[in-house]
PDB file of N, CA and C in Angstrom:
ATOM      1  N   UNK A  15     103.193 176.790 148.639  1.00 74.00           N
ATOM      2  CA  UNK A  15     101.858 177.295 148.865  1.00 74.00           C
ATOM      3  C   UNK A  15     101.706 177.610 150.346  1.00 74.00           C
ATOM      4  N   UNK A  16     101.264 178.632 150.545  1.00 86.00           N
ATOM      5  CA  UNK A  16     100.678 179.045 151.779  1.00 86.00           C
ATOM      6  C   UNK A  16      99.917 178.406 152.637  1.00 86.00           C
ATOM      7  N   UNK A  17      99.592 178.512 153.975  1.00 89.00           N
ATOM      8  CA  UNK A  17      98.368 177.665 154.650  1.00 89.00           C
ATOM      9  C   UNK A  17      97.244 178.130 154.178  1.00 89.00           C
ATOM     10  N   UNK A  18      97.292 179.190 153.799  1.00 89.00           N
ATOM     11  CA  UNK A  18      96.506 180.424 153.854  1.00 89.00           C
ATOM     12  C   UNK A  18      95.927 179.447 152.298  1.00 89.00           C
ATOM     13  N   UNK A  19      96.689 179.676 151.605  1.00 91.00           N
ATOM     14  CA  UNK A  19      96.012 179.015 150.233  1.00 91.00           C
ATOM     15  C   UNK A  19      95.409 178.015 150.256  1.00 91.00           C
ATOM     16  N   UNK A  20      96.265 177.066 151.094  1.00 94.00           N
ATOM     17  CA  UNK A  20      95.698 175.480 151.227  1.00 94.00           C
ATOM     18  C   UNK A  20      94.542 176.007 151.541  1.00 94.00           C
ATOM     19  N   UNK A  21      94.071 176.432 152.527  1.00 95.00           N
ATOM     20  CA  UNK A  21      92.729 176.550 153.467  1.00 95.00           C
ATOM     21  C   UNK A  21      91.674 176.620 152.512  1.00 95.00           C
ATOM     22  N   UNK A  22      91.952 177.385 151.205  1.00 95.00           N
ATOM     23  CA  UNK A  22      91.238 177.857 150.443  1.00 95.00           C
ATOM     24  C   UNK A  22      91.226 176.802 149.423  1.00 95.00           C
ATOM     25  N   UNK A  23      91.974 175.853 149.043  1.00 96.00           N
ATOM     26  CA  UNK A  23      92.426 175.266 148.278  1.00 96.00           C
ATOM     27  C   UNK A  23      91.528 173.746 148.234  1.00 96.00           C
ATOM     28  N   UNK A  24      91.737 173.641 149.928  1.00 96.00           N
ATOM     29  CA  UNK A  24      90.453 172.403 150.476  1.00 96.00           C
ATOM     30  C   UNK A  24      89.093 172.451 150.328  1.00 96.00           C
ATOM     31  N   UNK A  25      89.150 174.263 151.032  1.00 96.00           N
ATOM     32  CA  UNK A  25      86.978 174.313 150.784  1.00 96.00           C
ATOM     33  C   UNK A  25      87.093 174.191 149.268  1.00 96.00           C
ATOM     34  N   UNK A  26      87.706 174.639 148.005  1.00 96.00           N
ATOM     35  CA  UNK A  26      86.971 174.604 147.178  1.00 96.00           C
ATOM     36  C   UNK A  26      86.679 172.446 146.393  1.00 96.00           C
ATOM     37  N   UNK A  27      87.830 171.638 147.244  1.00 96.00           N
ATOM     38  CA  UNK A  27      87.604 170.744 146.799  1.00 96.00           C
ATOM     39  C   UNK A  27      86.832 170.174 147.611  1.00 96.00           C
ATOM     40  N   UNK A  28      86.134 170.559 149.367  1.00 96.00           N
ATOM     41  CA  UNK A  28      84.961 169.892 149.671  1.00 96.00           C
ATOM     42  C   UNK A  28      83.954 170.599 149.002  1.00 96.00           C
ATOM     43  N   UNK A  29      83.817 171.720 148.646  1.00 96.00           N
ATOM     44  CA  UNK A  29      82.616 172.109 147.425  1.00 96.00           C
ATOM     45  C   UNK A  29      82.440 171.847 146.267  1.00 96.00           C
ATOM     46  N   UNK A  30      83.122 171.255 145.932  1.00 96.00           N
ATOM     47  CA  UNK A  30      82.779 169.986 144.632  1.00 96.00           C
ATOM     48  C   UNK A  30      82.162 169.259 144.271  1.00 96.00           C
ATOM     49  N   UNK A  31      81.947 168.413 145.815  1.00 95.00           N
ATOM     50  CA  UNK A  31      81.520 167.599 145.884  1.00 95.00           C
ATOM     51  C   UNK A  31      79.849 167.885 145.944  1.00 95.00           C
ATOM     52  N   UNK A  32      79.761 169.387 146.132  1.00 95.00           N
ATOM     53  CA  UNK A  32      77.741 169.870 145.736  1.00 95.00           C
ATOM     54  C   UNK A  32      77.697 169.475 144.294  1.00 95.00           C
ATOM     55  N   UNK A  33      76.652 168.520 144.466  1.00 94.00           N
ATOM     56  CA  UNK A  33      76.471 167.305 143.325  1.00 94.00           C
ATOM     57  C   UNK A  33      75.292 167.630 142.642  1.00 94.00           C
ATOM     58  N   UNK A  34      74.223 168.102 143.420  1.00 92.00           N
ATOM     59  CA  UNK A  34      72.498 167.520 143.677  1.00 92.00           C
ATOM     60  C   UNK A  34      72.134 166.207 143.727  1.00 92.00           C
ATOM     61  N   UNK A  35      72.886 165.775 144.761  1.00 92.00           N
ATOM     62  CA  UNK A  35      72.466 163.932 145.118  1.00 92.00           C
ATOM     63  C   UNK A  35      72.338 164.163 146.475  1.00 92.00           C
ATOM     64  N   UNK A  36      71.727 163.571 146.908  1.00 92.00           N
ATOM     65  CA  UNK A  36      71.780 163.268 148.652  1.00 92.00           C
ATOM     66  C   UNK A  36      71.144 164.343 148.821  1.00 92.00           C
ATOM     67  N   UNK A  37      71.719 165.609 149.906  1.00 93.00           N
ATOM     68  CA  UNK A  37      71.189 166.448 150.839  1.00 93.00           C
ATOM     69  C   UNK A  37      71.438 167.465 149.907  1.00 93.00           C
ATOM     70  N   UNK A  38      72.303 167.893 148.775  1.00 95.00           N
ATOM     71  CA  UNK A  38      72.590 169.102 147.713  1.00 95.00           C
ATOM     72  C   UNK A  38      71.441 169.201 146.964  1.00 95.00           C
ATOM     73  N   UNK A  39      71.025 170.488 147.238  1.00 93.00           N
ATOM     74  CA  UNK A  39      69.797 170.717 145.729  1.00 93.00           C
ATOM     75  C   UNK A  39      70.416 171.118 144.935  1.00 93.00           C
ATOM     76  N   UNK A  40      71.544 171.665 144.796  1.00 93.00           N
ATOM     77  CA  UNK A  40      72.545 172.343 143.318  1.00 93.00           C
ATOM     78  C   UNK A  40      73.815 171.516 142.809  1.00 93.00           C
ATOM     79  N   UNK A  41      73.755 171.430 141.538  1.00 94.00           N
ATOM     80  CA  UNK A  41      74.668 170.775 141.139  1.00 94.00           C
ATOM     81  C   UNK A  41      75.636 171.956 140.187  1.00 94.00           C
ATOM     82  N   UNK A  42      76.499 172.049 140.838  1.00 94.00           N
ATOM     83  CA  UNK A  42      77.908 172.988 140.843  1.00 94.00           C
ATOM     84  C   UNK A  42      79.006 172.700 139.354  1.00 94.00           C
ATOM     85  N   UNK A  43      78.477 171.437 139.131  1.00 94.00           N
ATOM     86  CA  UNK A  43      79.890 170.809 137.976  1.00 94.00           C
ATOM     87  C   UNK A  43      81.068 170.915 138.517  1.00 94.00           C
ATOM     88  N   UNK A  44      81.265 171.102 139.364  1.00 94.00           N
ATOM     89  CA  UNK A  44      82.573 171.117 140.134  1.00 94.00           C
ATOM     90  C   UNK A  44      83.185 172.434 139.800  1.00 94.00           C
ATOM     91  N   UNK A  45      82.257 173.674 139.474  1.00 94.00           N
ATOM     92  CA  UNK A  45      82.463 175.199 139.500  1.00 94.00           C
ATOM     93  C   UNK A  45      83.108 175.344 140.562  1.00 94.00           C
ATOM     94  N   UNK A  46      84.019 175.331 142.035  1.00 95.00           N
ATOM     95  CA  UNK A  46      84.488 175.728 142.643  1.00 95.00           C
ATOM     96  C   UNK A  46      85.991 175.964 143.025  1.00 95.00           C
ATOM     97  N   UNK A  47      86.387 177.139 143.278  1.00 94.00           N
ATOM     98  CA  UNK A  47      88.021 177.789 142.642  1.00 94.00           C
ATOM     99  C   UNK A  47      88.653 178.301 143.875  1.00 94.00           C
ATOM    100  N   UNK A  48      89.810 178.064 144.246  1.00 95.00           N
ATOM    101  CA  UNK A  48      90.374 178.734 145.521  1.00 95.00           C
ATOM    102  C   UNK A  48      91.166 180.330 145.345  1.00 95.00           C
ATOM    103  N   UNK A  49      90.513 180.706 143.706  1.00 93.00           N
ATOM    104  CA  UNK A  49      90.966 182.374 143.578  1.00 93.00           C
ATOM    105  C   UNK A  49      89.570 183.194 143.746  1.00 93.00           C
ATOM    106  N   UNK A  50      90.209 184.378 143.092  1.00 91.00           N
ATOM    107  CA  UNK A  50      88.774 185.029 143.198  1.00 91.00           C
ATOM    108  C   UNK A  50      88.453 185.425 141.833  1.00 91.00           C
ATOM    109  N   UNK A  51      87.481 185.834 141.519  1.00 88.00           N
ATOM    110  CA  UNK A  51      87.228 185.999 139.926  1.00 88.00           C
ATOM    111  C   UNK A  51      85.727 186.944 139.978  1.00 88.00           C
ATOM    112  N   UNK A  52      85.077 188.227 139.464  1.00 85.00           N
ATOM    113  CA  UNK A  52      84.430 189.173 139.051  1.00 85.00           C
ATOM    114  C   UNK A  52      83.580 188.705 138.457  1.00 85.00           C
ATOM    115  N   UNK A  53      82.448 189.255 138.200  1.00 82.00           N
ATOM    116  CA  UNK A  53      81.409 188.561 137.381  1.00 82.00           C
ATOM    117  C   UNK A  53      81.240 189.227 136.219  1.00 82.00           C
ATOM    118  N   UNK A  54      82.403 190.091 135.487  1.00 84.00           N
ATOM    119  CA  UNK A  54      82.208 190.655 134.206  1.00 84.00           C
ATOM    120  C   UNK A  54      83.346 189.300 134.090  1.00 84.00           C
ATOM    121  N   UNK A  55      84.381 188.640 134.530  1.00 85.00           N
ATOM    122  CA  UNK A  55      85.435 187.334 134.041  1.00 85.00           C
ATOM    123  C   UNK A  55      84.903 185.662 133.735  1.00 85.00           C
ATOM    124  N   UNK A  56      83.657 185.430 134.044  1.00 85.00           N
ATOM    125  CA  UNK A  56      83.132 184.732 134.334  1.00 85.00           C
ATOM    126  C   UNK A  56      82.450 184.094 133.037  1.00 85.00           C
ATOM    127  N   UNK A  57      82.838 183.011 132.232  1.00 83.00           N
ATOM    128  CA  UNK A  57      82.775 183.131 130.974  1.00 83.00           C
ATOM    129  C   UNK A  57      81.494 181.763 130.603  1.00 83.00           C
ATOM    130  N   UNK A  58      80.192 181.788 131.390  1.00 78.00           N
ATOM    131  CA  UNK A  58      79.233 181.435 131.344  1.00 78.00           C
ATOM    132  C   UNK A  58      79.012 179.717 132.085  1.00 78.00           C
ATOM    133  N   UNK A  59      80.348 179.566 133.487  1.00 84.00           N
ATOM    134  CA  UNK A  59      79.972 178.326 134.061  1.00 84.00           C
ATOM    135  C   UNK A  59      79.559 178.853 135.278  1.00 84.00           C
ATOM    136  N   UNK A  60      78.052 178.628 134.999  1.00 91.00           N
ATOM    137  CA  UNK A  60      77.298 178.652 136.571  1.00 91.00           C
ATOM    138  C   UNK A  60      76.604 177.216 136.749  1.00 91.00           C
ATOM    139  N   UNK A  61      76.399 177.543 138.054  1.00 93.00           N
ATOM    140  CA  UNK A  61      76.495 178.095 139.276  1.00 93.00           C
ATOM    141  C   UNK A  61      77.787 177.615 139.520  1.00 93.00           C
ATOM    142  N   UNK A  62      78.754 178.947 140.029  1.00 94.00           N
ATOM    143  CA  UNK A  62      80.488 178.987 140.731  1.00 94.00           C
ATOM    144  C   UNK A  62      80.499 179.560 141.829  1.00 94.00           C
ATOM    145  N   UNK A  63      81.369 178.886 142.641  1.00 96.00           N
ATOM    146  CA  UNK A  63      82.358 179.352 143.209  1.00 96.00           C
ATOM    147  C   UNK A  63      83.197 179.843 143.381  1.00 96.00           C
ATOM    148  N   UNK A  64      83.870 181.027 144.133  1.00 95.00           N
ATOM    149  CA  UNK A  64      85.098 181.986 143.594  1.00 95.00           C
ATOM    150  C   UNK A  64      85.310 181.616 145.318  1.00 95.00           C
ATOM    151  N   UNK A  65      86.638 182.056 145.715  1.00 95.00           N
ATOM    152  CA  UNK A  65      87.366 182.483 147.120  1.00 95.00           C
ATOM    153  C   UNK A  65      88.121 183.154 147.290  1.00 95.00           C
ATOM    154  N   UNK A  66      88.557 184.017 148.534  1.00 93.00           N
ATOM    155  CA  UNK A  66      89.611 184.402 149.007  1.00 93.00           C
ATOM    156  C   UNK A  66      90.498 184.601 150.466  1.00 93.00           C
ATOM    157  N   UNK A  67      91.404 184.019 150.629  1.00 93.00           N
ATOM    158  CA  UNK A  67      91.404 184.183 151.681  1.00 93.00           C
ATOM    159  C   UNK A  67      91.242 185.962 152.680  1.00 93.00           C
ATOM    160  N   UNK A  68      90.869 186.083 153.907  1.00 93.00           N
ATOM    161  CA  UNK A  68      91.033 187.222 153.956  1.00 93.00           C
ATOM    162  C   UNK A  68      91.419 187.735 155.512  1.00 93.00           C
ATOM    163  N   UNK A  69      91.528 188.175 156.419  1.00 93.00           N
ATOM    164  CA  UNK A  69      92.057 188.456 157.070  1.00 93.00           C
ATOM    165  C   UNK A  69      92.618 187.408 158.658  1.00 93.00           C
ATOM    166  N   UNK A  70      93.221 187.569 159.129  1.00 92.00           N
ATOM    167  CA  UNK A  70      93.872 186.139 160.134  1.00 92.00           C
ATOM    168  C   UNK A  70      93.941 186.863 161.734  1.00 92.00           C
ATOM    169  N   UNK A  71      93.124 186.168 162.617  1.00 92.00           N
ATOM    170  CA  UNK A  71      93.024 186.607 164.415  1.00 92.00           C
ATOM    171  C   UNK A  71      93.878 185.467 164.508  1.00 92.00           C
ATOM    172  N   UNK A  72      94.365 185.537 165.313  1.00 94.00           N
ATOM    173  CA  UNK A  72      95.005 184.707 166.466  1.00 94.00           C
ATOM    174  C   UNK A  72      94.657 185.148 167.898  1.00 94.00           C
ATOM    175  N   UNK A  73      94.464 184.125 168.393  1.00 95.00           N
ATOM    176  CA  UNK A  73      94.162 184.356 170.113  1.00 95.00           C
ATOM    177  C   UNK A  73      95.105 183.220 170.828  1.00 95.00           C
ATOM    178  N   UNK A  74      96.359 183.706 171.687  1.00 96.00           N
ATOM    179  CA  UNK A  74      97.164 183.007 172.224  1.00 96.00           C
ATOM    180  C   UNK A  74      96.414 182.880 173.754  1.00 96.00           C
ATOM    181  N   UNK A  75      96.936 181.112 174.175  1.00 95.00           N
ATOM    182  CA  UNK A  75      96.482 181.268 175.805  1.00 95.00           C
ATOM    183  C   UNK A  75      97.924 180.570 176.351  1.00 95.00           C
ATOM    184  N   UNK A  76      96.890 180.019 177.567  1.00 95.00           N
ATOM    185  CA  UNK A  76      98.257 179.659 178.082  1.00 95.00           C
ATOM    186  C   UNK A  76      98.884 178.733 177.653  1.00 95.00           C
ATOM    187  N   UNK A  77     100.011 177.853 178.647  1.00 94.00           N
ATOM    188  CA  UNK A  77     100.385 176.562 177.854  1.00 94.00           C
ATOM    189  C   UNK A  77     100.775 176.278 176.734  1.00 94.00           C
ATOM    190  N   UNK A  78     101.259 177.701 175.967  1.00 93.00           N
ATOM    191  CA  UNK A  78     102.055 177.712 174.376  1.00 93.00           C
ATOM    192  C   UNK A  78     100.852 177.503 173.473  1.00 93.00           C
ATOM    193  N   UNK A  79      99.346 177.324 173.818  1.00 95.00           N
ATOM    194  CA  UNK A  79      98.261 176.903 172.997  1.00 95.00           C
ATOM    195  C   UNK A  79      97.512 178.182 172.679  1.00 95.00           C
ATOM    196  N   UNK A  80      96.984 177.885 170.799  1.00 94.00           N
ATOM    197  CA  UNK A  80      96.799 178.923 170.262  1.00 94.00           C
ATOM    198  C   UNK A  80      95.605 178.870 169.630  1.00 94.00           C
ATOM    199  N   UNK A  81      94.301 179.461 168.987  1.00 94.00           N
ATOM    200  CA  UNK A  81      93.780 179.411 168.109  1.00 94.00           C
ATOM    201  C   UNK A  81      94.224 180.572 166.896  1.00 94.00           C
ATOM    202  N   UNK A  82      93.498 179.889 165.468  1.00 92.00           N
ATOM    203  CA  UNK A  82      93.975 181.195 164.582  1.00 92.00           C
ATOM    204  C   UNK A  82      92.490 180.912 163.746  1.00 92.00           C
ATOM    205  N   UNK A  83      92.604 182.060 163.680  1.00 95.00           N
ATOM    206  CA  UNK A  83      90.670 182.219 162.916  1.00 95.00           C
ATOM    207  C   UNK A  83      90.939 183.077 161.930  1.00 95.00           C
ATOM    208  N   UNK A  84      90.494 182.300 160.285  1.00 94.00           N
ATOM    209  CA  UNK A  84      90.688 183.025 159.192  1.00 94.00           C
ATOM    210  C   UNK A  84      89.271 183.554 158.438  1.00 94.00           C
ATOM    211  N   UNK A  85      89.410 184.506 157.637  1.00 95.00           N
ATOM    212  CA  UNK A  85      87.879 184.422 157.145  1.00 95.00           C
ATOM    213  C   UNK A  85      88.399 184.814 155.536  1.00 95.00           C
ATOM    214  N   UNK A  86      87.324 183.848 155.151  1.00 95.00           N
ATOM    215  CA  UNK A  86      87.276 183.582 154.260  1.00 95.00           C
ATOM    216  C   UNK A  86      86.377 184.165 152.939  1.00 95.00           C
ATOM    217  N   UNK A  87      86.334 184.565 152.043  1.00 95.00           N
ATOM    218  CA  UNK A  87      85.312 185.364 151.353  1.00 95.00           C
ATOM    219  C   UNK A  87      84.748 184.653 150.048  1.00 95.00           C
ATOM    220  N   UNK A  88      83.921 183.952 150.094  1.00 95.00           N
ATOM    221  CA  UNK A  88      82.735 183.555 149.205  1.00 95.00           C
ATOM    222  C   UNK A  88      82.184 184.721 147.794  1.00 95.00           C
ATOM    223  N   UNK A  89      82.734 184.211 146.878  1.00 94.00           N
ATOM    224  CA  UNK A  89      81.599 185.034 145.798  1.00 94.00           C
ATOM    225  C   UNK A  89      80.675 183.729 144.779  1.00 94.00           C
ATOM    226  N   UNK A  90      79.538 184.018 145.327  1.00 94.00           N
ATOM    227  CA  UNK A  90      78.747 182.347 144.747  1.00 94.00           C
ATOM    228  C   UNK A  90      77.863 183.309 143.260  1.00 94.00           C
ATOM    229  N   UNK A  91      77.837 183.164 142.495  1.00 93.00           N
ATOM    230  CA  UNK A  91      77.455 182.988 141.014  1.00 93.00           C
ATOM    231  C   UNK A  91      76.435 182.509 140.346  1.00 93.00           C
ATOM    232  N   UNK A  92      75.453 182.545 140.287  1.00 92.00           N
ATOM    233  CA  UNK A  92      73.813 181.829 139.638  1.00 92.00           C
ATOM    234  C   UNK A  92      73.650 182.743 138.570  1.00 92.00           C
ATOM    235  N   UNK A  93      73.059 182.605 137.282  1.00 88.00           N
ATOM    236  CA  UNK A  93      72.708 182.654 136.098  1.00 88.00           C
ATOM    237  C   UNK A  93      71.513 182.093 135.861  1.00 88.00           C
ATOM    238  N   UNK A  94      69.688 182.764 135.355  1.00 85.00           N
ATOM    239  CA  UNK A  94      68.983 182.373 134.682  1.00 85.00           C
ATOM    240  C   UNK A  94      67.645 183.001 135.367  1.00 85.00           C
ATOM    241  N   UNK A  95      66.852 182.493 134.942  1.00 89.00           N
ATOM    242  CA  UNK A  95      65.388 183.120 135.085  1.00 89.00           C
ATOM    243  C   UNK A  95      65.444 183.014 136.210  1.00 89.00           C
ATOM    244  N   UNK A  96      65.752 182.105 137.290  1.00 89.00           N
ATOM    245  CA  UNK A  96      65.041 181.761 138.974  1.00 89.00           C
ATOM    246  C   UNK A  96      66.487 182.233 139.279  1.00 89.00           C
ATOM    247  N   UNK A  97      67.189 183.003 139.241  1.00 88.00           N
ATOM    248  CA  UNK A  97      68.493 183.205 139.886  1.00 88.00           C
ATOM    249  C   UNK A  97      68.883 183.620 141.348  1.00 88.00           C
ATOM    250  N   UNK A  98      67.288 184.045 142.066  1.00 91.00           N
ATOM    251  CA  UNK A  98      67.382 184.425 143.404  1.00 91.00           C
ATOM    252  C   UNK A  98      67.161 183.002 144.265  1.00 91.00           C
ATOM    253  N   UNK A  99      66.459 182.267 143.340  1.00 94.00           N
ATOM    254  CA  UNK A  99      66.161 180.960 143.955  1.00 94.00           C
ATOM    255  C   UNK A  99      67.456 179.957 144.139  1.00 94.00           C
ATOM    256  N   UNK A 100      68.122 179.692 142.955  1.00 93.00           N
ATOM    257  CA  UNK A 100      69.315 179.038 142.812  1.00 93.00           C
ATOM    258  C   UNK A 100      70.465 179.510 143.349  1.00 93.00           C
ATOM    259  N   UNK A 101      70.539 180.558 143.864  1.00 93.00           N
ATOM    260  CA  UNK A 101      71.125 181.565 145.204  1.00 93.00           C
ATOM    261  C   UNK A 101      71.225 180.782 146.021  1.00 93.00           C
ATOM    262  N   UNK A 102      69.794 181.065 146.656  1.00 95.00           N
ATOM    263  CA  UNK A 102      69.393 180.523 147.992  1.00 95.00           C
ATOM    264  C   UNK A 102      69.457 179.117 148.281  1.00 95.00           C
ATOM    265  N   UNK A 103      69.255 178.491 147.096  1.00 95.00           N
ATOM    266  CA  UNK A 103      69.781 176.735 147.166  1.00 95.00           C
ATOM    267  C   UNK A 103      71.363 176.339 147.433  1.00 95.00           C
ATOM    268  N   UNK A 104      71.749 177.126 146.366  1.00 95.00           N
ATOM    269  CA  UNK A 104      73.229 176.372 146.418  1.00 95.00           C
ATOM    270  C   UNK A 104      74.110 177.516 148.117  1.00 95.00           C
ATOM    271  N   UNK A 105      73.400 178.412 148.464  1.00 95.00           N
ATOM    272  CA  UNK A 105      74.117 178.984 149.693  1.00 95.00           C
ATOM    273  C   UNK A 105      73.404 177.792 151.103  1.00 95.00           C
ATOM    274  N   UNK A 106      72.430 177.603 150.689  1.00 95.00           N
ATOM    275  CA  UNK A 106      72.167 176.326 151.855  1.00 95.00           C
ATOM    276  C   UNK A 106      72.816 175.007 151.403  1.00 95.00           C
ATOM    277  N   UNK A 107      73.301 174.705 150.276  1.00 96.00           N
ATOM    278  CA  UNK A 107      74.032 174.015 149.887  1.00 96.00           C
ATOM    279  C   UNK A 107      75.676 173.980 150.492  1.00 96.00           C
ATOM    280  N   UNK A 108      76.023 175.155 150.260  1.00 96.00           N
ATOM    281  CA  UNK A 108      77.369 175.300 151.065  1.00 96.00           C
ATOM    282  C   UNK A 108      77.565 175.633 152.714  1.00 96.00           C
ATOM    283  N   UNK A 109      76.280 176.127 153.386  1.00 94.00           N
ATOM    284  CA  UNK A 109      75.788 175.680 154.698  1.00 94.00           C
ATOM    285  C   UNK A 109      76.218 174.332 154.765  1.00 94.00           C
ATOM    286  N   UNK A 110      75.315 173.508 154.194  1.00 92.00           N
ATOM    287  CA  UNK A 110      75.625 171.874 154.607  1.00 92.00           C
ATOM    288  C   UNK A 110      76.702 171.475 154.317  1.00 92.00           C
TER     289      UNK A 110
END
């Protein structure tokens, strides 16, 4: 596996842990996936998580020391009457 995957592989298992206990208003069921997946594939578990990794900076300095900055692409998933609301929860959800 890639770093690249791992990276992706971790957020989706610290997003799991969006419960709705504590500081989470959405409870996820542990909907969160380190692929990516369409919302015609999506075979009725909401609220999900999808990922991908996506493009990689590096900025070299001196002293052989490096940063590398990846970005990452989020497709978050809500289903039902309040669906703009349960949006906006579970994306401040994955804020925290």
């Amino acid at each position: 596996m890639s770093k690249r995957a791992s990276i992706c592989k971790a957020l989706a298992e610290k997003f799991k842990a969006i419960d709705g206990t504590g500081l989470y208003k959405t409870n996820i069921y542990s909907n969160a996936f380190p692929w990516l997946k369409f919302w015609d594939e999506i075979n009725g578990n909401f609220p999900c998580i999808y990922m991908s990794p996506g493009s990689e900076y590096r900025e070299y300095l001196p002293g052989d020391f490096k940063w590398a900055f990846l970005s990452v692409s989020l497709k978050v998933y809500c289903n039902g009457e309040e669906s703009t609301l349960q949006l906006e929860q579970l994306l401040e959800d994955i804020e925290t």
